[in-house]
Short mmCIF file of C-alpha atoms in Angstrom, two decimals:
data_model
loop_
_atom_site.label_atom_id
_atom_site.label_comp_id
_atom_site.label_asym_id
_atom_site.label_seq_id
_atom_site.Cartn_x
_atom_site.Cartn_y
_atom_site.Cartn_z
CA MET A 298 36.90 -15.42 54.35
CA THR A 299 34.82 -15.18 57.50
CA GLN A 300 32.53 -12.51 56.04
CA LYS A 301 32.05 -14.48 52.86
CA GLY A 302 31.20 -17.62 54.81
CA THR A 303 28.65 -15.69 56.88
CA ALA A 304 27.00 -14.25 53.79
CA LEU A 305 26.70 -17.67 52.21
CA SER A 306 25.30 -19.07 55.42
CA GLY A 307 22.63 -16.36 55.57
CA LYS A 308 21.66 -16.91 51.95
CA LYS A 309 21.46 -20.64 52.52
CA ILE A 310 19.22 -20.13 55.55
CA LEU A 311 16.81 -17.97 53.53
CA THR A 312 16.69 -20.61 50.80
CA VAL A 313 15.89 -23.33 53.33
CA LEU A 314 13.19 -21.16 54.92
CA THR A 315 11.47 -20.55 51.61
CA ALA A 316 11.58 -24.19 50.49
CA ALA A 317 10.37 -25.52 53.82
CA ALA A 318 7.57 -23.00 54.11
CA LEU A 319 6.27 -23.77 50.63
CA ALA A 320 6.32 -27.48 51.44
CA LEU A 321 4.28 -26.88 54.59
CA VAL A 322 1.54 -24.80 53.02
CA THR A 323 -1.77 -26.46 53.77
CA SER A 324 -4.71 -26.88 51.45
CA GLY A 325 -6.51 -23.85 52.95
CA ALA A 326 -6.76 -21.20 50.25
CA ALA A 327 -6.19 -17.53 50.86
CA VAL A 328 -9.32 -15.54 51.58
CA ALA A 329 -9.86 -12.31 49.68
CA ALA A 330 -10.68 -9.15 51.59
CA PRO A 331 -14.45 -8.87 52.00
CA ALA A 332 -16.60 -6.14 50.57
CA ALA A 333 -18.63 -3.83 52.81
CA SER A 334 -21.66 -6.08 52.36
CA GLY A 335 -21.21 -7.54 55.81
CA VAL A 336 -19.02 -10.44 54.64
CA SER A 337 -16.20 -10.92 57.14
CA SER A 338 -12.97 -12.92 57.04
CA ALA A 339 -10.21 -14.12 59.33
CA PHE A 340 -6.96 -16.06 59.36
CA ALA A 341 -4.58 -17.01 62.15
CA LEU A 342 -1.18 -16.67 60.46
CA SER A 343 0.39 -15.65 57.17
CA ALA A 344 3.86 -14.76 55.92
CA VAL A 345 5.12 -13.25 52.68
CA GLY A 346 8.81 -13.07 51.77
CA ALA A 347 11.75 -15.35 52.50
CA LEU A 348 9.46 -17.16 54.93
CA ALA A 349 6.29 -17.70 52.88
CA VAL A 350 3.12 -19.19 54.35
CA GLU A 351 -0.38 -19.06 52.86
CA PRO A 352 -3.01 -17.76 55.33
CA GLN A 353 -3.61 -20.54 57.86
CA ALA A 354 -7.05 -21.35 59.34
CA ALA A 355 -8.48 -18.93 56.77
CA LEU A 356 -12.20 -18.49 56.11
CA ASP A 357 -14.95 -15.97 55.40
CA SER A 358 -18.65 -15.58 56.17
CA ARG A 359 -19.88 -15.62 52.58
CA ASN A 360 -22.05 -18.64 53.41
CA GLY A 361 -22.90 -17.63 56.97
CA PHE A 362 -21.16 -18.39 60.24
CA ARG A 363 -18.02 -20.50 59.96
CA GLN A 364 -15.21 -21.51 62.27
CA THR A 365 -12.08 -23.61 61.86
CA SER A 366 -8.91 -24.70 63.62
CA ALA A 367 -5.47 -25.80 62.47
CA SER A 368 -2.77 -27.76 64.23
CA SER A 369 0.50 -26.36 65.52
CA THR A 370 3.07 -24.88 63.14
CA ARG A 371 6.87 -25.27 63.09
CA LEU A 372 8.75 -23.42 60.37
CA PRO A 373 11.06 -24.20 58.68
CA ASP A 374 11.25 -27.46 60.69
CA ALA A 375 10.57 -28.88 64.13
CA THR A 376 14.23 -29.06 65.19
CA ALA A 377 15.09 -25.38 64.67
CA PRO A 378 11.87 -23.42 64.11
CA VAL A 379 12.03 -19.74 63.26
CA LEU A 380 8.26 -19.46 63.69
CA SER A 381 6.25 -21.84 65.87
CA THR A 382 2.71 -21.81 67.25
CA GLY A 383 0.21 -23.94 69.06
CA VAL A 384 -3.37 -24.31 67.85
CA LEU A 385 -4.68 -21.76 65.33
CA ASN A 386 -8.36 -20.74 65.49
CA SER A 387 -10.57 -18.46 63.43
CA GLU A 388 -14.26 -17.73 62.97
CA ALA A 389 -16.37 -15.32 60.92
CA ASP A 390 -19.98 -14.26 60.64
CA LYS A 391 -21.82 -11.33 59.14
CA GLY A 392 -20.34 -8.19 60.66
CA ARG A 393 -17.82 -9.94 62.91
CA ALA A 394 -14.64 -12.01 62.81
CA ARG A 395 -12.02 -13.35 65.21
CA ALA A 396 -8.65 -15.11 64.95
CA SER A 397 -6.30 -16.44 67.62
CA VAL A 398 -2.87 -18.04 67.88
CA ALA A 399 -1.66 -19.99 70.91
CA ASP A 400 1.93 -20.42 72.14
CA LEU A 401 3.59 -18.07 69.65
CA VAL A 402 7.40 -18.04 69.33
CA ALA A 403 8.90 -15.98 66.50
CA GLN A 404 12.70 -15.89 66.29
CA LEU A 405 13.26 -12.73 64.25
CA GLY A 406 16.96 -12.00 64.73
CA LEU A 407 17.74 -12.43 61.02
CA LEU A 408 15.32 -9.61 60.17
CA LYS A 409 17.29 -6.97 62.13
CA LEU A 410 14.14 -5.37 63.53
CA PRO A 411 14.13 -1.89 65.12
CA GLY A 412 14.83 -1.67 68.84
CA GLY A 413 16.97 -4.80 68.71
CA VAL A 414 13.90 -7.07 68.96
CA SER A 415 15.15 -10.58 68.23
CA ALA A 416 12.07 -12.56 69.31
CA VAL A 417 8.36 -12.11 69.91
CA THR A 418 6.58 -14.60 72.17
CA ALA A 419 3.03 -14.89 73.53
CA GLU A 420 0.84 -17.39 75.32
CA ALA A 421 -2.02 -16.23 73.09
CA VAL A 422 -2.69 -13.56 70.47
CA SER A 423 -6.29 -12.72 69.63
CA ALA A 424 -7.72 -10.20 67.14
CA SER A 425 -11.44 -9.38 66.97
CA CYS A 426 -13.53 -7.23 64.66
CA VAL A 427 -17.19 -6.51 65.45
CA ASP A 428 -19.42 -4.22 63.40
CA GLY A 429 -16.44 -2.29 62.02
CA GLU A 430 -14.62 -1.90 65.35
CA GLY A 431 -11.51 -3.83 66.34
CA SER A 432 -9.62 -4.99 69.42
CA VAL A 433 -6.61 -7.14 70.29
CA VAL A 434 -5.67 -9.17 73.37
CA LEU A 435 -2.07 -10.30 73.96
CA ALA A 436 -1.75 -12.80 76.81
CA GLY A 437 1.73 -13.21 78.27
CA ALA A 438 3.32 -11.46 75.28
CA LYS A 439 6.92 -10.20 75.17
CA ALA A 440 9.22 -8.51 72.66
CA GLY A 441 12.55 -9.94 73.73
CA ALA A 442 12.41 -9.65 77.53
CA VAL A 443 10.02 -6.67 77.54
CA PRO A 444 6.38 -7.47 78.46
CA LEU A 445 3.77 -6.16 76.02
CA GLN A 446 0.44 -4.56 76.90
CA VAL A 447 -2.42 -7.00 77.23
CA GLN A 448 -4.78 -4.69 75.31
CA PRO A 449 -2.58 -2.32 73.29
CA PRO A 450 -4.14 0.76 71.67
CA ALA A 451 -4.53 0.68 67.90
CA ASN A 452 -1.28 0.86 65.93
CA THR A 453 1.11 0.60 68.88
CA GLY A 454 4.71 -0.32 68.05
CA ILE A 455 8.11 0.57 66.69
CA THR A 456 8.40 1.80 63.12
CA VAL A 457 11.38 2.97 61.10
CA PRO A 458 9.74 4.38 57.94
CA GLY A 459 10.87 2.55 54.84
CA VAL A 460 12.93 0.06 56.85
CA ALA A 461 11.04 -2.13 59.33
CA SER A 462 8.20 -2.20 61.85
CA VAL A 463 6.64 -4.24 64.64
CA VAL A 464 3.04 -3.11 65.21
CA LEU A 465 0.58 -4.35 67.83
CA ASN A 466 -3.16 -4.07 67.20
CA LYS A 467 -2.56 -2.88 63.65
CA GLN A 468 -5.80 -1.42 62.31
CA THR A 469 -6.35 -0.45 58.69
CA ARG A 470 -9.58 1.11 57.43
CA ALA A 471 -10.36 0.69 53.73
CA ALA A 472 -12.14 3.30 51.64
CA ASP A 473 -15.38 1.28 51.83
CA GLY A 474 -15.29 1.30 55.64
CA THR A 475 -14.03 -2.27 56.03
CA LEU A 476 -11.65 -2.67 58.99
CA THR A 477 -8.75 -5.12 59.20
CA VAL A 478 -7.25 -5.83 62.63
CA VAL A 479 -3.94 -7.68 63.03
CA GLY A 480 -2.77 -8.81 66.47
CA ILE A 481 0.96 -8.55 65.70
CA ALA A 482 2.26 -7.33 62.35
CA VAL A 483 5.97 -7.60 61.50
CA GLU A 484 7.36 -6.11 58.32
CA VAL A 485 10.80 -5.55 56.83
CA ALA A 486 10.50 -3.43 53.71
CA GLY A 487 10.90 -5.54 50.58
CA LEU A 488 11.98 -8.66 52.49
CA GLN A 489 9.43 -10.06 54.90
CA LYS A 490 5.88 -9.56 56.17
CA ILE A 491 4.30 -11.65 58.95
CA ASP A 492 0.70 -11.20 60.18
CA ILE A 493 -0.33 -13.00 63.36
CA ALA A 494 -4.11 -13.20 64.01
CA SER A 495 -6.04 -11.14 61.46
CA ALA A 496 -9.76 -10.30 61.46
CA THR A 497 -11.65 -8.22 58.88
CA CYS A 498 -15.24 -6.97 59.06
CA ALA A 499 -17.53 -4.12 58.10
CA LYS A 500 -20.32 -2.34 59.92
CA VAL A 501 -23.62 -4.05 59.21
CA VAL A 502 -26.08 -1.54 57.78
CA GLY A 503 -29.60 -1.73 59.20
CA ARG A 504 -28.75 -3.88 62.19
CA ALA A 505 -31.70 -3.69 64.61
CA GLU A 506 -30.89 -1.92 67.86
CA PRO A 507 -32.08 -3.60 71.07
CA THR A 508 -35.19 -2.06 72.63
CA THR A 509 -36.01 -1.68 76.29
CA THR A 510 -39.44 -1.70 77.93
CA ALA A 511 -40.23 0.56 80.88
CA PRO A 512 -40.97 -1.44 84.03
CA ALA A 513 -44.65 -1.72 84.96
CA GLY A 514 -45.98 0.09 87.99
CA PRO A 515 -47.27 -1.62 91.15
CA THR A 516 -50.22 -3.95 90.83
CA GLY A 517 -53.52 -2.76 92.34
CA PRO A 518 -56.60 -4.75 93.37
CA ALA A 519 -57.84 -7.46 91.03
CA GLY A 520 -54.54 -7.36 89.13
CA ALA A 521 -54.98 -3.81 87.85
CA VAL A 522 -51.71 -2.08 86.97
CA THR A 523 -51.27 1.33 88.53
CA THR A 524 -49.18 3.85 86.58
CA GLY A 525 -48.41 7.54 86.88
CA PRO A 526 -47.70 9.60 89.98
CA ALA A 527 -48.98 8.63 93.41
CA SER A 528 -52.33 10.07 94.57
CA SER A 529 -52.31 13.62 95.82
CA ALA A 530 -53.34 12.44 99.29
CA ALA A 531 -50.32 10.20 99.56
CA SER A 532 -47.88 12.67 98.05
CA ALA A 533 -49.01 15.89 99.71
CA PRO A 534 -46.35 17.15 102.10
CA GLY A 535 -47.11 16.70 105.79
CA LYS A 536 -49.95 14.24 105.23
CA ALA A 537 -49.84 10.53 105.85
CA PRO A 538 -51.38 8.26 103.23
CA ARG A 539 -55.04 7.30 103.73
CA PRO A 540 -55.19 3.99 105.62
CA THR A 541 -56.62 1.00 103.80
CA ALA A 542 -58.99 -1.36 105.57
CA VAL A 543 -57.87 -4.97 105.48
CA GLU A 544 -60.25 -7.82 106.33
CA GLY A 545 -58.78 -10.57 108.46
CA HIS A 546 -59.31 -12.87 111.42
CA LEU A 547 -57.67 -12.77 114.83
CA ALA A 548 -56.80 -16.00 116.50
CA VAL A 549 -59.08 -16.83 119.43
CA THR A 550 -57.41 -18.23 122.55
CA GLY A 551 -58.64 -19.42 125.96
#
C-alpha cells in the first residue's frame, strides 16, 4: 500500500508540474537557432518534459541589437517551487549574445540525478558567446553543498550516458560553425531537460581588425618630426652628443 501511494503521489506531482508550467508560459515565443549569417540568439531559461517552460526572455539579433528582461519565476507555484529564479536578462547583436539568471534555486530530487545532486543553486548564472567563442560565469553556485567553479571549462559535469547529466558551460558547435553555450544544462534521458542561460552566436566573417599606429618620434625645431635612428655623433660609442646652443637671459642683480 505504501509503495502504491508513493507512486500515485509522484505521478500526481508530475501532472501538477506540467499543468502549472503550461499556465505560466509567457507570451515570448521560442527563438529558432540562428544561421551562420551573424544572427545571434539568447534566452534565460527553458524546460522540456514534465516541467515544460517556453524559452523565457528569448530574442535574436535579426533586426539588430536587442535586449530584454523578465520578472522572477516560481514553478509550479510560489508556495512550493521546484524551479525559482530572480530577474532574467538576455541580449543579442550580430556575432554576440548573452543571457543571465539571478537567484537560481532548482530542486531536482525527483529527477534522481547522478552523484546524488538534489538541488542546484546560484546567485547568478551567465552565458556569453562572442564571435563564435563562449564562456560561462557562475557566481555563488552550488550542487547540493558542493561549491561550483566560477568559470568552469567547457562541458564540465557529471554524465551517465543514456541516463542523466548535469553539465556546466555546455558548448555545442553546429556543422555551420554556430556555437551554443548553456550555463547549466540538466537532462534526464526521455524525461526532462532544463537549460539555464543560453547564448548562441557565429563568427562574423569579414569583421575589421583593429589597427595600431606607430608612435611618432621626438619633435624637432619648428615642429618638425624626427624619425629613424639617432645621429651618428650622438650614438657613437665613447662620444658625448654635440652640445646645442640655447639663447637665454640671465637675471641681473645688484
